[in-house]
Short mmCIF file of C-alpha atoms and ligand atoms in Angstrom, two decimals:
data_model
loop_
_atom_site.label_atom_id
_atom_site.label_comp_id
_atom_site.label_asym_id
_atom_site.label_seq_id
_atom_site.Cartn_x
_atom_site.Cartn_y
_atom_site.Cartn_z
CA MET A 1 -147.65 -77.24 100.16
CA ARG A 2 -145.60 -76.51 103.09
CA ALA A 3 -143.92 -73.59 104.05
CA TYR A 4 -140.70 -74.57 103.31
CA LEU A 5 -141.80 -73.29 99.49
CA ARG A 6 -142.24 -69.59 100.98
CA GLU A 7 -140.73 -66.52 99.17
CA ARG A 8 -139.60 -64.11 101.87
CA PRO A 9 -137.07 -61.73 101.00
CA LEU A 10 -135.20 -60.59 104.24
CA ALA A 11 -135.57 -56.63 104.19
CA ALA A 12 -132.06 -56.05 105.31
CA PHE A 13 -130.39 -58.20 102.41
CA ASP A 14 -130.53 -56.14 98.85
CA ARG A 15 -131.28 -58.94 95.85
CA GLY A 16 -127.66 -58.36 94.80
CA ARG A 17 -126.62 -60.27 97.72
CA LEU A 18 -128.94 -62.33 97.31
CA ALA A 19 -128.42 -63.03 94.14
CA LEU A 20 -125.00 -63.64 94.44
CA LEU A 21 -125.83 -66.24 97.28
CA ARG A 22 -127.40 -68.41 95.56
CA ALA A 23 -125.15 -68.27 92.56
CA GLU A 24 -122.67 -69.59 95.04
CA ALA A 25 -125.36 -72.39 95.81
CA HIS A 26 -125.84 -73.42 92.35
CA ARG A 27 -122.03 -73.57 91.95
CA VAL A 28 -121.35 -75.98 94.95
CA LEU A 29 -123.88 -78.32 93.94
CA ALA A 30 -122.27 -78.16 90.17
CA GLY A 31 -119.20 -78.52 91.45
CA ASN A 32 -120.34 -81.82 93.34
CA TRP A 33 -121.95 -83.01 90.80
CA ARG A 34 -120.98 -86.63 89.37
CA GLU A 35 -122.75 -88.93 86.84
CA GLY A 36 -121.74 -91.45 84.70
CA SER A 37 -123.01 -95.42 84.02
CA LEU A 38 -121.81 -98.89 85.44
CA ALA A 39 -120.07 -101.52 83.85
CA ASP A 40 -123.54 -103.19 83.10
CA GLY A 41 -124.60 -99.92 81.84
CA THR A 42 -126.84 -98.64 85.20
CA PRO A 43 -126.84 -94.64 85.02
CA TYR A 44 -126.33 -92.59 87.85
CA GLY A 45 -126.01 -89.13 88.62
CA PHE A 46 -125.82 -87.11 91.78
CA THR A 47 -124.39 -84.86 93.90
CA CYS A 48 -121.59 -85.82 96.12
CA PRO A 49 -121.85 -84.11 99.67
CA ALA A 50 -118.12 -82.89 99.46
CA PRO A 51 -115.38 -84.11 98.02
CA PRO A 52 -112.90 -85.13 98.43
CA ARG A 53 -113.93 -86.27 101.67
CA TYR A 54 -117.50 -87.44 101.20
CA ARG A 55 -117.42 -88.69 97.52
CA HIS A 56 -119.87 -90.87 97.30
CA GLN A 57 -123.63 -90.65 97.82
CA TRP A 58 -125.56 -90.27 101.02
CA TYR A 59 -129.52 -91.19 101.52
CA TRP A 60 -130.51 -87.42 103.35
CA ASP A 61 -127.50 -85.40 101.66
CA SER A 62 -129.20 -86.25 98.24
CA CYS A 63 -132.41 -85.75 99.28
CA PHE A 64 -131.71 -82.10 100.60
CA HIS A 65 -129.81 -81.27 97.45
CA ALA A 66 -132.30 -82.63 95.21
CA ILE A 67 -134.73 -80.02 97.38
CA VAL A 68 -132.49 -77.29 96.24
CA TRP A 69 -131.70 -78.32 92.74
CA ARG A 70 -135.05 -78.19 92.17
CA HIS A 71 -134.87 -74.36 91.88
CA PHE A 72 -131.89 -74.61 89.74
CA GLN A 73 -131.91 -77.18 87.20
CA PRO A 74 -135.16 -79.81 88.34
CA ALA A 75 -133.79 -82.27 86.63
CA ARG A 76 -130.63 -82.77 88.33
CA ALA A 77 -133.39 -82.98 90.98
CA ARG A 78 -134.93 -85.61 89.68
CA GLU A 79 -132.03 -87.34 88.87
CA GLU A 80 -130.56 -87.36 92.10
CA LEU A 81 -134.08 -88.90 93.26
CA ARG A 82 -133.75 -91.65 90.97
CA THR A 83 -130.48 -92.59 90.89
CA LEU A 84 -130.86 -92.80 94.97
CA MET A 85 -133.82 -95.28 94.27
CA ARG A 86 -131.97 -97.04 92.17
CA GLY A 87 -129.51 -97.95 94.64
CA GLY A 88 -131.88 -99.61 96.51
CA ARG A 89 -132.85 -103.27 96.52
CA LEU A 90 -135.66 -104.88 94.91
CA ASP A 91 -137.06 -105.36 98.18
CA GLY A 92 -137.26 -101.44 99.13
CA PHE A 93 -134.24 -101.22 101.31
CA ILE A 94 -132.48 -98.13 100.23
CA PRO A 95 -128.14 -97.50 102.09
CA HIS A 96 -127.28 -94.96 103.80
CA THR A 97 -123.77 -94.66 101.37
CA ILE A 98 -124.35 -95.95 97.78
CA PHE A 99 -120.54 -96.16 95.87
CA TRP A 100 -121.36 -95.39 92.07
CA HIS A 101 -118.30 -94.45 90.90
CA ASP A 102 -115.77 -94.86 93.60
CA ASP A 103 -114.94 -97.46 96.13
CA ALA A 104 -114.73 -97.18 99.38
CA GLY A 105 -111.29 -97.84 99.65
CA TRP A 106 -109.39 -99.76 102.48
CA ARG A 107 -108.97 -96.66 104.70
CA ARG A 108 -112.32 -96.05 104.77
CA ALA A 109 -114.09 -99.54 104.34
CA PRO A 110 -114.38 -100.56 108.21
CA PHE A 111 -115.94 -97.46 108.99
CA TYR A 112 -118.94 -98.34 106.26
CA ALA A 113 -121.35 -101.12 107.40
CA THR A 114 -121.00 -103.07 104.27
CA HIS A 115 -121.74 -106.79 104.11
CA SER A 116 -118.45 -107.69 103.34
CA LEU A 117 -115.05 -105.41 103.30
CA ARG A 118 -114.79 -105.26 99.81
CA GLY A 119 -116.63 -104.93 96.72
CA ASP A 120 -120.22 -103.77 97.56
CA ARG A 121 -122.00 -100.83 96.19
CA GLY A 122 -123.74 -99.54 99.26
CA THR A 123 -123.85 -100.05 102.64
CA ALA A 124 -126.41 -101.97 104.35
CA HIS A 125 -127.74 -99.77 107.12
CA ILE A 126 -130.29 -96.90 107.00
CA GLN A 127 -130.29 -93.37 106.69
CA THR A 128 -133.39 -90.76 108.05
CA PRO A 129 -135.82 -91.71 105.65
CA LEU A 130 -137.07 -88.62 103.87
CA LEU A 131 -137.13 -89.21 100.47
CA ALA A 132 -140.75 -89.52 99.62
CA LEU A 133 -140.99 -85.74 101.40
CA ALA A 134 -138.06 -84.64 98.66
CA TRP A 135 -140.11 -86.77 95.81
CA GLU A 136 -143.07 -84.22 96.45
CA LEU A 137 -141.23 -81.40 96.86
CA VAL A 138 -139.06 -82.19 93.38
CA ALA A 139 -142.62 -83.51 91.15
CA ALA A 140 -144.09 -80.00 92.35
CA HIS A 141 -141.20 -78.43 90.47
CA SER A 142 -141.45 -80.54 87.65
CA PRO A 143 -144.23 -78.76 85.35
CA ASP A 144 -141.73 -80.17 82.51
CA GLU A 145 -142.18 -83.68 83.44
CA PRO A 146 -145.59 -84.24 85.31
CA GLY A 147 -145.15 -87.82 85.24
CA PHE A 148 -142.46 -87.95 87.72
CA ALA A 149 -144.68 -87.32 90.43
CA THR A 150 -146.06 -90.70 89.99
CA GLU A 151 -143.01 -92.68 88.22
CA ALA A 152 -141.74 -94.28 91.06
CA LEU A 153 -144.64 -95.02 93.46
CA ASP A 154 -144.41 -98.44 93.65
CA GLY A 155 -140.81 -98.27 94.51
CA LEU A 156 -141.75 -95.25 97.28
CA ARG A 157 -144.25 -97.71 98.70
CA LEU A 158 -142.00 -101.01 98.90
CA HIS A 159 -139.14 -98.74 101.16
CA TYR A 160 -142.09 -97.03 103.23
CA ASP A 161 -143.24 -100.81 103.94
CA TRP A 162 -139.74 -102.47 104.05
CA LEU A 163 -138.87 -99.41 106.90
CA GLY A 164 -142.16 -100.80 108.75
CA ARG A 165 -141.90 -104.18 108.46
CA HIS A 166 -138.08 -104.63 109.63
CA ARG A 167 -137.72 -101.58 111.85
CA ASP A 168 -140.75 -101.07 114.35
CA PRO A 169 -140.87 -104.47 115.58
CA ASP A 170 -142.62 -103.73 118.63
CA GLY A 171 -145.36 -102.52 116.36
CA ASP A 172 -145.69 -99.15 118.58
CA GLY A 173 -145.57 -97.20 115.08
CA LEU A 174 -141.96 -95.86 116.05
CA ILE A 175 -139.37 -97.35 113.77
CA SER A 176 -135.68 -97.83 115.24
CA ILE A 177 -131.99 -97.20 114.18
CA ILE A 178 -129.02 -100.17 115.36
CA HIS A 179 -126.45 -97.84 114.41
CA PRO A 180 -126.14 -94.48 115.93
CA ASP A 181 -125.06 -92.80 111.92
CA GLU A 182 -128.65 -94.09 110.86
CA SER A 183 -130.05 -90.75 111.96
CA GLY A 184 -127.67 -88.91 110.24
CA LEU A 185 -126.16 -87.62 113.50
CA ASP A 186 -123.90 -89.98 114.30
CA ASP A 187 -121.40 -88.60 117.25
CA SER A 188 -124.64 -86.59 118.58
CA PRO A 189 -124.08 -86.78 122.92
CA LYS A 190 -127.90 -88.45 122.89
CA TYR A 191 -126.44 -91.90 121.69
CA ASP A 192 -123.55 -91.84 124.61
CA ALA A 193 -125.80 -93.33 126.87
CA VAL A 194 -127.11 -96.16 124.58
CA PHE A 195 -123.85 -97.04 122.37
CA GLY A 196 -121.28 -96.41 125.31
CA TRP A 197 -117.57 -97.59 124.11
CA MET A 198 -119.26 -98.37 120.37
CA SER A 199 -120.24 -94.45 120.11
CA HIS A 200 -119.96 -93.65 116.32
CA TYR A 201 -116.70 -91.82 117.26
CA LEU A 202 -114.68 -94.27 119.53
CA PRO A 203 -112.95 -97.62 118.28
CA GLY A 204 -115.63 -99.89 119.52
CA TYR A 205 -117.92 -98.59 116.66
CA PHE A 206 -116.19 -101.23 114.97
CA TRP A 207 -117.59 -104.12 116.76
CA LEU A 208 -121.02 -102.61 116.68
CA VAL A 209 -120.57 -102.76 112.59
CA GLU A 210 -119.06 -106.12 112.72
CA ARG A 211 -121.90 -107.72 114.93
CA SER A 212 -124.63 -106.67 112.44
CA ARG A 213 -122.01 -107.76 109.53
CA ARG A 214 -122.40 -111.08 111.49
CA LEU A 215 -126.30 -111.01 111.34
CA ARG A 216 -126.13 -110.27 107.97
CA TYR A 217 -127.99 -106.94 109.02
CA ASP A 218 -131.52 -108.82 109.85
CA SER A 219 -132.45 -105.86 111.73
CA ARG A 220 -135.35 -107.90 113.05
CA ALA A 221 -132.72 -110.29 114.69
CA ILE A 222 -130.02 -107.37 115.80
CA ILE A 223 -132.71 -106.18 117.72
CA ALA A 224 -134.05 -109.35 119.33
CA ARG A 225 -130.54 -109.75 120.50
CA TYR A 226 -129.36 -106.55 121.05
CA ASP A 227 -130.53 -103.68 123.38
CA GLU A 228 -128.28 -101.04 121.83
CA HIS A 229 -131.20 -99.41 119.55
CA VAL A 230 -133.02 -96.65 119.62
CA GLU A 231 -136.19 -95.25 118.71
CA ASP A 232 -134.92 -91.58 117.88
CA VAL A 233 -137.22 -88.52 117.46
CA ILE A 234 -135.63 -87.61 114.51
CA VAL A 235 -135.65 -90.56 111.97
CA ASN A 236 -139.96 -90.56 112.89
CA VAL A 237 -140.40 -87.01 112.00
CA PHE A 238 -138.82 -87.65 109.27
CA TYR A 239 -140.92 -91.06 108.48
CA ALA A 240 -144.00 -89.01 109.59
CA LEU A 241 -143.62 -86.44 106.96
CA ALA A 242 -142.69 -88.69 104.28
CA LEU A 243 -145.78 -90.90 104.85
CA ARG A 244 -147.75 -88.10 104.00
CA SER A 245 -145.97 -87.01 101.17
CA LEU A 246 -146.63 -90.52 99.99
CA ALA A 247 -150.19 -90.29 100.89
CA ARG A 248 -150.80 -87.75 98.57
CA LEU A 249 -148.62 -88.67 96.28
CA THR A 250 -150.36 -92.30 96.19
CA GLY A 251 -153.87 -91.08 97.15
CA ASP A 252 -153.59 -93.91 99.59
CA GLU A 253 -154.63 -93.15 102.60
CA SER A 254 -153.15 -95.90 104.55
CA TYR A 255 -149.90 -94.24 104.44
CA ARG A 256 -151.68 -91.07 106.03
CA ASP A 257 -152.93 -93.08 108.98
CA ARG A 258 -149.09 -94.59 109.02
CA ALA A 259 -148.17 -91.24 109.76
CA ILE A 260 -150.72 -90.50 112.39
CA ARG A 261 -149.63 -93.27 114.29
CA THR A 262 -146.45 -92.58 114.42
CA GLU A 263 -147.26 -88.82 115.32
CA ARG A 264 -149.34 -89.79 118.11
CA ALA A 265 -146.51 -92.40 119.26
CA LEU A 266 -144.47 -89.27 119.82
CA ILE A 267 -146.69 -87.46 121.35
CA GLU A 268 -147.48 -90.72 123.64
CA LEU A 269 -143.93 -91.65 124.01
CA CYS A 270 -141.59 -89.68 123.98
CA TRP A 271 -143.03 -86.80 124.84
CA ASP A 272 -142.05 -85.18 128.37
CA ASP A 273 -144.55 -82.82 129.51
CA GLU A 274 -142.50 -81.57 132.93
CA ARG A 275 -138.94 -80.63 130.67
CA GLY A 276 -140.73 -79.80 127.76
CA LEU A 277 -139.19 -81.80 124.95
CA PHE A 278 -138.92 -84.55 123.32
CA TRP A 279 -136.82 -87.61 123.96
CA ASP A 280 -135.70 -90.92 121.84
CA LEU A 281 -136.27 -94.30 123.16
CA ALA A 282 -133.82 -96.71 124.02
CA GLY A 283 -133.83 -100.52 123.91
CA SER A 284 -136.82 -103.23 124.02
CA ASP A 285 -137.52 -100.89 127.67
CA HIS A 286 -138.04 -97.68 126.06
CA THR A 287 -135.59 -95.80 128.54
CA PRO A 288 -135.52 -92.13 127.33
CA LEU A 289 -132.35 -90.46 126.24
CA ARG A 290 -132.88 -87.09 128.57
CA VAL A 291 -129.81 -85.18 126.42
CA SER A 292 -131.19 -82.15 124.79
CA THR A 293 -130.53 -81.73 121.00
CA TRP A 294 -132.21 -80.51 118.25
CA SER A 295 -133.70 -83.86 117.48
CA SER A 296 -136.01 -82.78 120.74
CA LEU A 297 -137.08 -80.36 118.70
CA ALA A 298 -137.83 -81.50 115.85
CA PRO A 299 -141.75 -82.46 116.03
CA LEU A 300 -141.67 -78.67 115.65
CA ALA A 301 -142.22 -79.59 111.91
CA LEU A 302 -144.99 -81.74 112.16
CA PRO A 303 -148.31 -80.25 110.80
CA SER A 304 -150.28 -82.29 113.11
CA LEU A 305 -148.44 -81.11 116.68
CA PRO A 306 -150.57 -79.40 119.21
CA GLU A 307 -150.15 -75.94 119.63
CA PRO A 308 -148.70 -75.63 123.27
CA ILE A 309 -146.59 -78.31 122.53
CA ALA A 310 -144.96 -76.21 119.89
CA ARG A 311 -145.09 -73.40 122.13
CA THR A 312 -143.49 -74.45 124.87
CA LEU A 313 -140.66 -76.13 122.65
CA ILE A 314 -140.10 -72.41 121.25
CA GLU A 315 -140.68 -70.21 123.93
CA GLU A 316 -138.69 -72.48 126.40
CA HIS A 317 -136.15 -74.40 124.42
CA LEU A 318 -135.47 -72.67 120.39
CA LEU A 319 -135.65 -68.82 121.68
CA HIS A 320 -134.18 -69.69 125.35
CA PRO A 321 -130.84 -67.17 125.05
CA ARG A 322 -129.09 -69.92 127.62
CA ARG A 323 -130.22 -73.14 125.28
CA TYR A 324 -130.79 -73.11 121.62
CA ARG A 325 -131.04 -69.09 120.88
CA ALA A 326 -127.25 -68.57 119.72
CA PRO A 327 -125.50 -66.02 117.89
CA TYR A 328 -125.21 -67.91 114.46
CA GLY A 329 -127.66 -70.86 113.30
CA ILE A 330 -129.38 -73.55 115.79
CA PRO A 331 -126.68 -75.09 117.80
CA SER A 332 -126.95 -79.07 117.40
CA VAL A 333 -127.13 -79.31 121.30
CA SER A 334 -128.78 -77.12 124.16
CA MET A 335 -126.07 -74.88 125.12
CA GLU A 336 -126.83 -75.86 128.36
CA GLU A 337 -125.65 -79.71 127.99
CA PRO A 338 -122.76 -80.89 129.72
CA SER A 339 -121.56 -82.26 126.45
CA PHE A 340 -122.24 -78.72 124.16
CA HIS A 341 -119.13 -78.29 122.56
CA ALA A 342 -119.35 -75.56 119.86
CA GLY A 343 -115.80 -75.88 117.47
CA TRP A 344 -114.28 -78.65 115.96
CA HIS A 345 -113.53 -81.30 116.82
CA LEU A 346 -111.68 -84.04 114.68
CA PHE A 347 -114.55 -86.71 115.36
CA ARG A 348 -117.70 -85.31 116.16
CA CYS A 349 -119.80 -82.64 114.95
CA TRP A 350 -123.19 -83.22 116.02
CA ARG A 351 -122.37 -81.94 119.49
CA GLY A 352 -123.01 -78.15 119.60
CA PRO A 353 -121.95 -77.00 115.90
CA SER A 354 -124.74 -75.25 113.71
CA TRP A 355 -125.77 -77.03 110.68
CA ILE A 356 -128.29 -75.69 108.04
CA ASN A 357 -130.28 -78.67 108.00
CA THR A 358 -131.44 -77.67 111.43
CA SER A 359 -132.25 -74.24 110.22
CA TRP A 360 -134.11 -75.39 107.48
CA LEU A 361 -136.40 -77.71 109.51
CA LEU A 362 -136.95 -75.42 112.51
CA VAL A 363 -137.34 -72.02 110.88
CA PRO A 364 -140.77 -72.88 108.68
CA ALA A 365 -142.06 -74.07 112.00
CA LEU A 366 -141.11 -70.62 113.97
CA ARG A 367 -142.68 -68.50 110.78
CA ARG A 368 -146.33 -70.96 111.27
CA PHE A 369 -146.44 -69.76 114.75
CA GLY A 370 -145.89 -66.23 114.35
CA TYR A 371 -142.37 -65.58 115.43
CA GLU A 372 -141.47 -64.13 111.95
CA SER A 373 -138.78 -61.98 113.35
CA ASP A 374 -136.73 -64.77 115.22
CA ALA A 375 -137.20 -67.07 111.95
CA ASP A 376 -135.82 -63.66 110.17
CA ARG A 377 -132.82 -63.13 113.01
CA ILE A 378 -132.11 -66.73 112.51
CA VAL A 379 -131.97 -66.89 108.69
CA ALA A 380 -130.25 -63.42 108.41
CA SER A 381 -127.67 -64.85 110.99
CA CYS A 382 -127.07 -68.15 108.57
CA ILE A 383 -126.55 -65.60 105.33
CA ARG A 384 -123.66 -64.20 107.47
CA LEU A 385 -122.01 -67.32 107.99
CA VAL A 386 -121.99 -68.38 104.75
CA GLU A 387 -121.24 -64.60 102.92
CA ARG A 388 -118.19 -64.86 105.30
CA HIS A 389 -116.81 -68.95 105.27
CA GLY A 390 -118.93 -70.09 102.39
CA PHE A 391 -120.89 -73.38 102.52
CA ARG A 392 -119.09 -75.16 105.38
CA GLU A 393 -120.40 -78.58 106.69
CA TYR A 394 -121.05 -76.85 109.77
CA TYR A 395 -120.30 -73.56 111.83
CA ASN A 396 -119.68 -72.55 115.49
CA PRO A 397 -123.04 -70.78 116.82
CA LEU A 398 -121.27 -68.60 119.18
CA ASN A 399 -118.44 -67.10 116.91
CA GLY A 400 -119.68 -67.75 113.73
CA GLU A 401 -116.35 -69.71 112.42
CA GLY A 402 -116.54 -71.73 109.50
CA LEU A 403 -116.17 -75.30 110.29
CA ALA A 404 -114.92 -79.01 108.76
CA ALA A 405 -115.63 -79.82 104.84
CA ARG A 406 -115.96 -76.41 102.41
CA ARG A 407 -118.24 -76.94 99.51
CA PHE A 408 -120.94 -79.10 101.90
CA GLY A 409 -123.95 -80.16 99.40
CA TRP A 410 -126.78 -79.50 101.95
CA SER A 411 -125.50 -75.99 103.44
CA THR A 412 -127.16 -74.97 100.24
CA LEU A 413 -130.22 -75.40 101.72
CA LEU A 414 -130.44 -71.69 102.75
CA ILE A 415 -131.00 -71.07 99.34
CA ASP A 416 -134.87 -73.25 99.89
CA LEU A 417 -135.22 -71.01 103.64
CA LEU A 418 -135.05 -67.90 101.15
CA GLY A 419 -137.68 -68.87 98.99
CA GLY A 420 -135.86 -70.60 96.53
CA ALA A 421 -133.91 -69.07 93.69
CA ASP A 422 -133.93 -67.16 90.52
CA GLY A 423 -132.92 -68.31 86.78
CA ALA A 424 -134.01 -72.20 86.88
CA GLY A 425 -132.25 -73.66 83.95
CA GLN A 426 -129.62 -71.84 83.76
CA THR A 427 -126.10 -73.42 84.13
CA PRO A 428 -124.06 -71.25 86.62
CA SER A 429 -120.56 -70.65 85.95
CA ASP A 430 -117.10 -72.25 86.06
CA GLY A 431 -115.96 -72.60 89.83
CA PRO A 432 -112.50 -71.86 91.01
CA PHE A 433 -113.06 -75.51 92.55
CA VAL A 434 -113.15 -79.33 92.72
CA GLY A 435 -111.18 -79.54 96.07
CA SER A 436 -108.28 -81.59 95.75
CA LEU A 437 -106.94 -84.28 98.95
CA ARG A 438 -104.49 -81.96 99.69
CA GLU A 439 -106.33 -78.92 100.04
CA GLU A 440 -109.33 -80.52 102.24
CA LEU A 441 -105.90 -82.00 104.23
CA ARG A 442 -104.43 -78.82 104.59
CA SER A 443 -108.08 -77.08 105.63
CA MET A 444 -108.25 -79.83 108.42
CA GLY A 445 -104.93 -79.24 109.67
CA ALA A 446 -105.67 -75.39 109.90
CA GLU A 447 -108.78 -76.24 111.63
CA ALA A 448 -106.80 -78.11 114.25
CA ALA A 449 -104.37 -75.86 114.87
CA GLY A 450 -107.21 -72.96 115.26
CA GLU A 451 -108.88 -75.12 117.91
CA ALA A 452 -105.51 -75.70 120.06
CA ALA A 453 -104.64 -72.32 119.39
CA ARG A 454 -107.83 -71.44 121.16
CA ARG A 455 -107.79 -74.17 123.32
CA LEU A 456 -104.22 -72.57 124.61
CA ASN A 457 -105.87 -69.28 124.73
CA ARG A 458 -108.78 -70.08 126.73
CA ARG A 459 -106.13 -71.38 129.49
CA ALA A 460 -103.95 -68.58 129.41
CA ALA A 461 -107.16 -66.11 129.91
CA ALA A 462 -108.14 -68.64 132.90
CA ALA A 463 -104.51 -68.62 134.43
CA ALA A 464 -104.47 -65.02 133.98
CA ALA A 465 -108.07 -64.94 136.22
CA ALA A 466 -106.82 -66.87 138.27
CA ALA A 467 -103.50 -65.14 138.84
CA ARG A 468 -105.36 -61.84 139.29
CA ARG A 469 -107.73 -63.51 141.83
CA LEU A 470 -105.01 -64.80 143.78
CA ARG A 471 -103.52 -61.20 144.08
CA SER A 472 -106.95 -59.47 144.87
CA GLY A 473 -107.77 -62.06 147.27
C1 GLC B 1 -121.56 -86.97 108.18
C2 GLC B 1 -122.74 -86.50 108.92
C3 GLC B 1 -124.27 -86.92 107.86
C4 GLC B 1 -123.57 -86.72 106.73
C5 GLC B 1 -122.59 -86.96 106.18
C6 GLC B 1 -122.33 -87.09 104.94
O1 GLC B 1 -121.43 -88.19 108.59
O2 GLC B 1 -122.96 -86.54 110.18
O3 GLC B 1 -125.00 -86.73 108.36
O4 GLC B 1 -124.85 -87.94 105.62
O5 GLC B 1 -121.58 -87.09 107.10
O6 GLC B 1 -121.93 -85.67 104.55
#
């Protein structure tokens, strides 16, 4: 299957160090594992992204978790994906967030796109739909349960048919998102021009949710009535990858044809030959959102991408020292963009920091096109990040600082980049944690204080430089 499965030990890291990393990843996933059953007996088992800040089940996080779990305990990988399916509706819709064991709580409720402010089991909006891709990867690691590959095909078909029917009203092969966080890239600067005062990090986001609620989250009605919707590149890249997986799982070529249609539409409609990047398209007139983010590079993961386009993306952007070639990981926004912000911010996290899922998606493409040493360099920098700071939610790409939530589930994707893990089926040793709210607040406070101090330092350095210039001039 795809390059994600490759075994490629990094020469500079001895086996002992990598084994420690794997053990720690296993410990993070095990510490975040939640299982139980609802009052009606429905069982659930999933990995929450990072307690206590993220206590629920998130769609794309769960897919990433399952992809890593399959190296350690494939039974948990399967349970995570089955639970995600179980959280969906009979018509094929699967929520962005599912509240299994814990209500969203009144403080959080307004942030979640639910039908009512209380009492919903899940949100009414979607997240980047990679379930079939994760299903296929997990099935390939399930020799103990070969039936897993086919047990949910009806549900998977329904899911991807729902997406095609409800999210592609103009029929161009690209599905749309109606809220910025549906991609998972909540506050990415690429959405500023579309959502403006209703952006994810601004108070107007409440209105965006509220107006969807008033239309009962009928996406076709919302797209027809409002122009704030996006045919998002990264969402469609994962959609196409998942459709290809579904075609292989079902043997139904119509899903392959749909994947090809989406891939062609990405090239015909989103590719900008002059800038050498893919742009999201906003609104009914397909206005390109010309902000360079890792989403613009995401089509590198498509097996069908023409080589000249891939080389442009890699050489002119991914490996360009002023754009994405940072000391640590791959920044989520090109360092050249005025909106690039490397450090921590309470409400903004996709405006520059390096996330591990970015490397997970893009590094295999670097290898596929022969940029092995660059791929090794990026993976090695991610290893250093995790060795120094643990599996954090994201990292500063310039100085390598670990930021935001600790023991963040999908950062363990690094293990998948190393080619998996030894010791499948073992139980990890007990970890010292299940984070408390106080601990989390303390770490957020420390991050905020650190960021303020750095800002002061920068200002003091700028003032000193100005004074020097005055003296010498
Ligand atoms: C943040 C991220 C989103 C993720 C969620 C749970 O909101 O932006 O992508 O799914 O946290 O980890």
